[in-house]
Coordinates of C-alpha atoms in Angstrom, one line a residue:
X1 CA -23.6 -42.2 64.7
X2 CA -24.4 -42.0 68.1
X3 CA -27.2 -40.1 69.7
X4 CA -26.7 -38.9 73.4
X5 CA -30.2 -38.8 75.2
X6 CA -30.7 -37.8 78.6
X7 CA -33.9 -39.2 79.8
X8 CA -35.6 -37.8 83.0
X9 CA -37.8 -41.1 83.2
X10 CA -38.7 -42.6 86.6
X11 CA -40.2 -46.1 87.9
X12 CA -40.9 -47.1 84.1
X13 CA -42.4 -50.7 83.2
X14 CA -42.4 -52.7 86.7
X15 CA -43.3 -56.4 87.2
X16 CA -44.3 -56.9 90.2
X17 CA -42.8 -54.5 92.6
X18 CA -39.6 -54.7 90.1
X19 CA -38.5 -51.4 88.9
X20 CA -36.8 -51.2 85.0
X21 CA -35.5 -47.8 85.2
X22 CA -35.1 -45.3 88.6
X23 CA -34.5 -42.0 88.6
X24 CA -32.8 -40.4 85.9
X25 CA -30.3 -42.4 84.0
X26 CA -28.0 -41.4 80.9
X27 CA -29.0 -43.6 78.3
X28 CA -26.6 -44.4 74.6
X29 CA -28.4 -45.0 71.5
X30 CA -27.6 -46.5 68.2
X31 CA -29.2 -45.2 65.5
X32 CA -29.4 -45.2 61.5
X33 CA -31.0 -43.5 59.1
X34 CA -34.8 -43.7 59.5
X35 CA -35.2 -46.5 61.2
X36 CA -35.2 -47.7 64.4
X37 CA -32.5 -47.8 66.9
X38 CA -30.8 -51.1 67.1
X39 CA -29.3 -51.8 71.0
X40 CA -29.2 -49.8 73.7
X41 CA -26.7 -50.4 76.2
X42 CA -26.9 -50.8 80.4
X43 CA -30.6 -51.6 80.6
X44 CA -32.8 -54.9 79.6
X45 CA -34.6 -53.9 76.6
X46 CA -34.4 -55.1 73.4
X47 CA -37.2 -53.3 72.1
X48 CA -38.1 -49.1 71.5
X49 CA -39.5 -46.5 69.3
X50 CA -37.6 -43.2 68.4
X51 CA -39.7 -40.2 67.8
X52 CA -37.5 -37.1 67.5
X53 CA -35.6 -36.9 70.5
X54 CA -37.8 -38.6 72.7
X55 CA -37.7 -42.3 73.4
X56 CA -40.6 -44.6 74.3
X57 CA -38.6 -48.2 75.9
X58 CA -40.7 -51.2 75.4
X59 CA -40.4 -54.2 78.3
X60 CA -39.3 -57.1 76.8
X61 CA -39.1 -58.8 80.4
X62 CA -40.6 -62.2 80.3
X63 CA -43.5 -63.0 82.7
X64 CA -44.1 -66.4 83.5
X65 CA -47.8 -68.2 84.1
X66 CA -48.5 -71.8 85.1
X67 CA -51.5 -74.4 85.0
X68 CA -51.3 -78.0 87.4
X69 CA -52.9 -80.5 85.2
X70 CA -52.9 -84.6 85.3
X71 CA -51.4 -86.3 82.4
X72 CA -53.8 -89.7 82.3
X73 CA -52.1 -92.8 80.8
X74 CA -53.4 -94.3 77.8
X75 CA -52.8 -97.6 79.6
X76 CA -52.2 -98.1 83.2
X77 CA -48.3 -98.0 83.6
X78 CA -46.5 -100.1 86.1
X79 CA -42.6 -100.0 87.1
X80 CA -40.7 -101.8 89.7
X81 CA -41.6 -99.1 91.9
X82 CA -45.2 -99.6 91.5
X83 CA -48.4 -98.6 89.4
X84 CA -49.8 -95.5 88.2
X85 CA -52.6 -94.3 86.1
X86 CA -51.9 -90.5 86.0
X87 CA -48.8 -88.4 86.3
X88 CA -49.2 -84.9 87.4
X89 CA -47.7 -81.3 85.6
X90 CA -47.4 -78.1 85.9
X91 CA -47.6 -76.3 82.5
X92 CA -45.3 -73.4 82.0
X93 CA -46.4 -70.9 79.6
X94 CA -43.6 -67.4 79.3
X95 CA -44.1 -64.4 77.3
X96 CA -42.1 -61.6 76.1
X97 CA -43.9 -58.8 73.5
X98 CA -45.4 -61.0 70.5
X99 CA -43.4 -63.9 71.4
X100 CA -44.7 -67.0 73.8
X101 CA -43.4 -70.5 74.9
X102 CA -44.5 -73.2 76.9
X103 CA -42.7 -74.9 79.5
X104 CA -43.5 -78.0 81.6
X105 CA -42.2 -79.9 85.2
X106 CA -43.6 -83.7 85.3
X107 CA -44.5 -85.0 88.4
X108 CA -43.6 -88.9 89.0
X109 CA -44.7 -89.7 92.6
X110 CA -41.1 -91.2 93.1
X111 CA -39.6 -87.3 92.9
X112 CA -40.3 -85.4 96.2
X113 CA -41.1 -82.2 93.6
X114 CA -44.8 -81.5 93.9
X115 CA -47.1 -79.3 92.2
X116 CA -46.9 -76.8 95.1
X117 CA -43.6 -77.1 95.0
X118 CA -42.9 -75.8 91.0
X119 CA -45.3 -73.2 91.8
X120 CA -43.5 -71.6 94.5
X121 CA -40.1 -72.3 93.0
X122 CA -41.7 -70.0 89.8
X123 CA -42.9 -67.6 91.9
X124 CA -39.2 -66.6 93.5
X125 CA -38.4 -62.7 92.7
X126 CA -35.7 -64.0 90.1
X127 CA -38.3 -64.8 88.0
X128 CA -39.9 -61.8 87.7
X129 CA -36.5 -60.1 86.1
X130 CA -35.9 -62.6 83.4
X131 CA -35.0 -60.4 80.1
X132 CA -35.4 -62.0 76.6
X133 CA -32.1 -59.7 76.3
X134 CA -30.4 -62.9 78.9
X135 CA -29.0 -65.9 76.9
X136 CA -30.7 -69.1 77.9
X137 CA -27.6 -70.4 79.8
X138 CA -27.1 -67.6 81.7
X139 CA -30.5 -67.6 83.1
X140 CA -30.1 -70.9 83.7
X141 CA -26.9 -70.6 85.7
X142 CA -28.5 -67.9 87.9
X143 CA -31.6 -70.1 88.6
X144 CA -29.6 -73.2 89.3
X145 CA -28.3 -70.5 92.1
X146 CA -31.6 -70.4 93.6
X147 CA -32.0 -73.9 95.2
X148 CA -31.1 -77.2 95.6
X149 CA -32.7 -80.0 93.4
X150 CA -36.9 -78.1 92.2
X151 CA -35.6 -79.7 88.8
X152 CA -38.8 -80.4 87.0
X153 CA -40.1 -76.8 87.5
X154 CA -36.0 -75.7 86.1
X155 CA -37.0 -78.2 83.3
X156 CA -40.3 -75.9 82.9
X157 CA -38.4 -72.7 83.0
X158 CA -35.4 -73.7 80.7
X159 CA -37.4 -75.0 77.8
X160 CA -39.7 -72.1 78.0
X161 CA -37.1 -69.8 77.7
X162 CA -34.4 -71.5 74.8
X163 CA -37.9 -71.3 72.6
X164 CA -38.3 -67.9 73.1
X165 CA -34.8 -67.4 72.4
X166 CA -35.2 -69.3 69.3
X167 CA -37.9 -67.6 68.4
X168 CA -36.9 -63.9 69.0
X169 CA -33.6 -64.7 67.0
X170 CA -36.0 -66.5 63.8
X171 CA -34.0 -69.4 64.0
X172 CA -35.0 -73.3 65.2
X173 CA -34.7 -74.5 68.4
X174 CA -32.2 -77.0 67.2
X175 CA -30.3 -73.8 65.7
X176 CA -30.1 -72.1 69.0
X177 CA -29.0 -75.0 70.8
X178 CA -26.1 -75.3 67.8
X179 CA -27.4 -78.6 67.0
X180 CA -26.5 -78.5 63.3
X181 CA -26.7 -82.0 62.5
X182 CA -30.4 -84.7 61.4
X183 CA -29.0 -87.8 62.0
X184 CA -32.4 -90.3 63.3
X185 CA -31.5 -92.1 66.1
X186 CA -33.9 -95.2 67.0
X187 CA -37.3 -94.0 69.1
X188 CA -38.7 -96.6 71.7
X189 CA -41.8 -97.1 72.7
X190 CA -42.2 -98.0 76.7
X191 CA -44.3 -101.0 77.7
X192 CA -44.7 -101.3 81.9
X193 CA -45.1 -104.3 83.2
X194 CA -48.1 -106.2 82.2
X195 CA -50.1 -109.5 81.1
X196 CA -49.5 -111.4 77.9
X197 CA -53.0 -110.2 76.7
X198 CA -52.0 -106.3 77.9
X199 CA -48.4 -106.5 75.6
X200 CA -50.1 -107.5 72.7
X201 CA -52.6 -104.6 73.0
X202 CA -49.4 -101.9 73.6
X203 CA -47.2 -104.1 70.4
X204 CA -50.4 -103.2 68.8
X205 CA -50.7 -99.3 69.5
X206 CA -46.7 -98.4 69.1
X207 CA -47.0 -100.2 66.1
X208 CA -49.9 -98.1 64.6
X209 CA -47.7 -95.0 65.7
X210 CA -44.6 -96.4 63.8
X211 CA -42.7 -97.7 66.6
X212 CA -40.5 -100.7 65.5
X213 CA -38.5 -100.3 68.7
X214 CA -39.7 -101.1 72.5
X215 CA -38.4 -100.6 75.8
X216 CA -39.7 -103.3 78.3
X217 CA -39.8 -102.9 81.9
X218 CA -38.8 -105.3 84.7
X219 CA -39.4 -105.9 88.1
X220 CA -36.9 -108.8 89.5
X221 CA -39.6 -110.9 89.2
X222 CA -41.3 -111.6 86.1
X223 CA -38.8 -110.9 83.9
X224 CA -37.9 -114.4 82.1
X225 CA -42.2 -114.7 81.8
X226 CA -42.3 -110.8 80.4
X227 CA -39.5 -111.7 78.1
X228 CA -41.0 -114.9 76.9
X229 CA -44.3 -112.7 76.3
X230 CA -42.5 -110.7 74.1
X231 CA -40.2 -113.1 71.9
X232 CA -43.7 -114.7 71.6
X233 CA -45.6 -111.6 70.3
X234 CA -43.2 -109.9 67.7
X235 CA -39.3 -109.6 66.6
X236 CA -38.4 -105.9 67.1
X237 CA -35.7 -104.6 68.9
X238 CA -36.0 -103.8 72.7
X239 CA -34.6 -102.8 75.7
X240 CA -35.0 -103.3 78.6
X241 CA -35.3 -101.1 82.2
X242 CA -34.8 -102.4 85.5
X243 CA -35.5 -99.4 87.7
X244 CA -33.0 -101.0 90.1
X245 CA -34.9 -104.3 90.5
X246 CA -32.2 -106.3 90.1
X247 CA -30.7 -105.1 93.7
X248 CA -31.7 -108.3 95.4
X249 CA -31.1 -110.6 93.3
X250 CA -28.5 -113.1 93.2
X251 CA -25.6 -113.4 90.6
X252 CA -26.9 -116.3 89.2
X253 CA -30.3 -114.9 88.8
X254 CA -28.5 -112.1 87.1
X255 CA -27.0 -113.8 84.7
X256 CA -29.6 -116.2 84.1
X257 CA -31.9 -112.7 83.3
X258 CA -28.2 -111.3 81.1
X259 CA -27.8 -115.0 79.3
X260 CA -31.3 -114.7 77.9
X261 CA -31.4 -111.2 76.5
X262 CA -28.1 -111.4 75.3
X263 CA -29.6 -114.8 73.3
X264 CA -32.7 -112.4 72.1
X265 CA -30.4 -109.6 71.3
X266 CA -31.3 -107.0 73.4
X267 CA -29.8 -103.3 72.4
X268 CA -29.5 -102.2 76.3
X269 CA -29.9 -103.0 79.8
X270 CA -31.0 -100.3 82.0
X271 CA -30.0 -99.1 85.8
X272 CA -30.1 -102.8 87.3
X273 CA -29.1 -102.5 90.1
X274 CA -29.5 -99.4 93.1
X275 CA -28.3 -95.9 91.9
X276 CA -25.6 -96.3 94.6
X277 CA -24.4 -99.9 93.8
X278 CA -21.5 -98.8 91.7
X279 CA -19.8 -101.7 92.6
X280 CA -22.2 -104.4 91.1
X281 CA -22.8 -102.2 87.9
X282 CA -19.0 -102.6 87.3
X283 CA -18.9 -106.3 87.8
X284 CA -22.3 -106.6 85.9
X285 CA -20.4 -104.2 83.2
X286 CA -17.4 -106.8 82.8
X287 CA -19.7 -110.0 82.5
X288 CA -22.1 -108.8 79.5
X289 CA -21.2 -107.3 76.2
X290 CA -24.5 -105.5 76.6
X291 CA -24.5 -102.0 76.9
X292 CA -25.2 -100.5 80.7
X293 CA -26.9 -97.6 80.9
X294 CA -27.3 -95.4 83.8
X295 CA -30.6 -94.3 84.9
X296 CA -31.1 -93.2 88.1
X297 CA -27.8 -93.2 89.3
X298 CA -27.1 -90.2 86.9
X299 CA -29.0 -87.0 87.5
X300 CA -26.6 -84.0 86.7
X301 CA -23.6 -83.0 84.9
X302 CA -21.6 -83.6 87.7
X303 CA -22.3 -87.5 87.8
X304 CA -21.0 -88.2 84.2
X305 CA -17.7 -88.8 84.6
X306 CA -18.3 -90.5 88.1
X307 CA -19.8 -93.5 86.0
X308 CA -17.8 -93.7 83.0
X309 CA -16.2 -97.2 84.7
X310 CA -19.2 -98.7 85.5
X311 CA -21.8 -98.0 82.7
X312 CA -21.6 -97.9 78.9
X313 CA -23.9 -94.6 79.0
X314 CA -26.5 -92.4 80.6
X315 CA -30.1 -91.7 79.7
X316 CA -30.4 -87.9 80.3
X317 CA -33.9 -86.7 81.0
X318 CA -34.6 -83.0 80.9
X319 CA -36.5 -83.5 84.5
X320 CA -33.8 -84.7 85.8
X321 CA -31.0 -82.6 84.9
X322 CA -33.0 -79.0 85.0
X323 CA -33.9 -78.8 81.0
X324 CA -32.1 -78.9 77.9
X325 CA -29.1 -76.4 79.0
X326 CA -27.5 -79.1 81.3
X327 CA -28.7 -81.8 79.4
X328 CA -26.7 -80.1 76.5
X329 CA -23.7 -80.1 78.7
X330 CA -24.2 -83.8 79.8
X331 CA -24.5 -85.4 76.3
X332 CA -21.1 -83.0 75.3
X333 CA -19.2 -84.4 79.0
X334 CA -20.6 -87.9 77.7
X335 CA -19.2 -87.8 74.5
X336 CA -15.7 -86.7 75.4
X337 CA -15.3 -89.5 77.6
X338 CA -16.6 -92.5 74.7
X339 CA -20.1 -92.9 76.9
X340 CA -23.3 -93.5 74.7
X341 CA -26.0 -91.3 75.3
X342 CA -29.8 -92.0 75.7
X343 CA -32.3 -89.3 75.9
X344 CA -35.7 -89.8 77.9
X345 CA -38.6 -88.5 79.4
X346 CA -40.8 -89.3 82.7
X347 CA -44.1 -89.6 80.5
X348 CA -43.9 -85.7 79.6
X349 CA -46.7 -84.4 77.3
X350 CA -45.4 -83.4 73.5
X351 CA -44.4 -80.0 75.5
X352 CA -41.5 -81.7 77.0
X353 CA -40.6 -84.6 74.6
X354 CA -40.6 -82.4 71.4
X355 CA -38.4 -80.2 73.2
X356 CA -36.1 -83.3 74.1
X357 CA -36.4 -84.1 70.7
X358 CA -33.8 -80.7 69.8
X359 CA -31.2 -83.0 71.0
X360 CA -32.0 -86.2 70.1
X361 CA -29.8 -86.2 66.7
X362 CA -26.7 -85.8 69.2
X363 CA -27.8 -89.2 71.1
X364 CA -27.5 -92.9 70.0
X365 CA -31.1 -93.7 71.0
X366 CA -34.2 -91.5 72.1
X367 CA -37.1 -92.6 74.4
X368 CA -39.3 -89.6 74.6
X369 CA -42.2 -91.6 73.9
X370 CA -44.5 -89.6 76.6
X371 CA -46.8 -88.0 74.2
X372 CA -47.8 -91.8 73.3
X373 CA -48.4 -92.9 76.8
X374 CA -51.0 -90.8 77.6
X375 CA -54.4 -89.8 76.5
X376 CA -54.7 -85.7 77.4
X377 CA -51.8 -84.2 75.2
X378 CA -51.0 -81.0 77.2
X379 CA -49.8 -79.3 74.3
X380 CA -52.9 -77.0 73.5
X381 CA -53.8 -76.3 76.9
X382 CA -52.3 -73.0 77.2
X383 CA -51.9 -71.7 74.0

């Protein structure tokens, strides 16, 4: 049956200078026999206690706190866009009731995001009238709304809140993100570029973490020597990830570079060439059975099918693309178009990689290695 309350209540449970219910307001309740209402319709709250005919509404509003840390490197990590030793984060930690979730928006210094940045992003009034009663797309849609780009702190937000979600309905995050399959797709292990002494040392650690699969960066410059290193050192599979080094060099310095990997085998050539050089990828694309994957040319769900002719695939990075709602819609745009997906990380802590890991099963390879990178796991920080 239905029970008809009329509720004189006003300026109940604020955040911030947000208020949940104004004036007086006619409110519907479901109800059964001796126990608690189930829904009530028109306002935010998921939560309430019935006592006769009064009704006490409990906020179920999330509220969002964050923490800038630095994410030190286990070993000092180099790229063809240079060296770092430390990567810095903002840790994201929402609650709603008895439930909690953390969040978190890495830092590379090649993003113009800064720590400042996320923090003000997070700090918007939208923010402050998140309900856990909102599905986790639909706050994502209306955050997207907010800004241009502030990616890694969306990442933060989105992964925060599809936990929660999980959590409030008792199912996995997998679950909620209808990911009903286990398949085990391979997991690389990310060595930067380095000495012959220095590989052997990170061979040594991913191997004493189970890693028998390794992603080796290049620069346009030591690439035949890092790839001798290698074929020296072990037999595993690799990749490889230009970061757009190849830009400048020549085609016959390219397919010297192809020849060779293509001789050791290599499962995937990474973003060669600059994010914009569509034209080269596609030559590159018909002069190598290897598969081309798309790094940094494709950010969002709106580059996918702009690359299906030049690239085999995209890696999809939860930084990148604003968290696992787009990143969901990317590997599903992917797919219906015959591209292979990757799924990676920008040295995340286990925060962000284990929540990349939801949707590894629906990729062909996974590189969410961050947690292994570094020394200062941020995942207890804030709990």
């Amino acid at each position: 049956m239905f029970l008809k309350v009329l509720s004189q209540v006003s300026n109940i449970y604020t955040y911030g200078c947000t208020p949940y219910l104004k004036a007086a307001n006619l409110i519907w309740i479901r109800s059964k026999k001796r126990t608690s209402p189930r829904g009530i319709q028109k306002f935010h709250f998921s939560r309430f206690r019935m006592r006769g005919a009064r009704v006490t509404l409990v906020s179920m509003t999330i509220q969002f706190e964050f923490r800038p840390v630095q994410l030190h490197f286990r070993f000092p990590f180099k790229i063809a866009h240079g060296m770092r030793t430390y990567t810095d984060s903002v840790l994201v930690k929402a609650t709603a009731g008895n439930y909690s979730a953390l969040g978190e928006a890495t830092l590379p210094p090649y993003l113009q995001d800064t720590v400042q940045s996320v923090m003000e992003f997070i700090k918007l009034p939208f923010f402050s009238s998140i309900s856990l009663d909102m599905h986790p797309q639909e706050v994502f849609d209306e955050m997207d709304k907010l800004a241009i780009g502030n990616m890694p702190a969306k990442a933060a937000v989105d992964m925060a809140i599809w936990s929660l979600y999980a959590q409030h309905k008792g199912i996995s995050l997998k679950e909620a993100l209808d990911v009903h399959v286990d398949t085990s797709v391979p997991h690389s292990y990310t060595i930067g570029i380095c000495t012959k002494d220095e590989m052997q040392e990170r061979i040594s650690f991913g191997e004493e973490q189970g890693f028998t699969f390794f992603k080796l960066k290049l620069d346009g410059t030591l690439d035949m020597e890092i790839l001798h290193n290698y074929a020296s050192l072990c037999s595993h599979a690799f990749a490889v990830d230009a970061n757009q080094a190849w830009t400048t060099l020549s085609e016959s310095e390219i397919m010297q570079r192809v020849r060779q990997l293509e001789e050791m085998r290599c499962v995937l050539l990474e973003q060669p060439f600059d994010k914009y050089d569509l034209d080269r990828s596609c030559w590159l694309r018909h002069h190598t059975s290897l598969p081309i994957i798309a790094d940094e040319a494709c950010q969002r769900l709106k580059d996918v099918t702009d690359l299906k002719d030049c690239f085999d695939g995209i890696n999809i990075k939860l930084q990148k693309c604003g968290g696992l709602t787009e990143a969901k819609r990317m590997i599903e745009a992917a797919r219906s178009i015959n591209m292979k997906v990757l799924i990676g990380c920008m040295s995340e802590s286990s925060i962000g990689c284990l929540a990349g890991e939801a949707l590894a099963p629906l990729c062909d390879w996974a590189d969410l290695d961050g947690r292994f990178l570094i020394l200062n796991d941020a995942l207890s920080t804030m709990k």
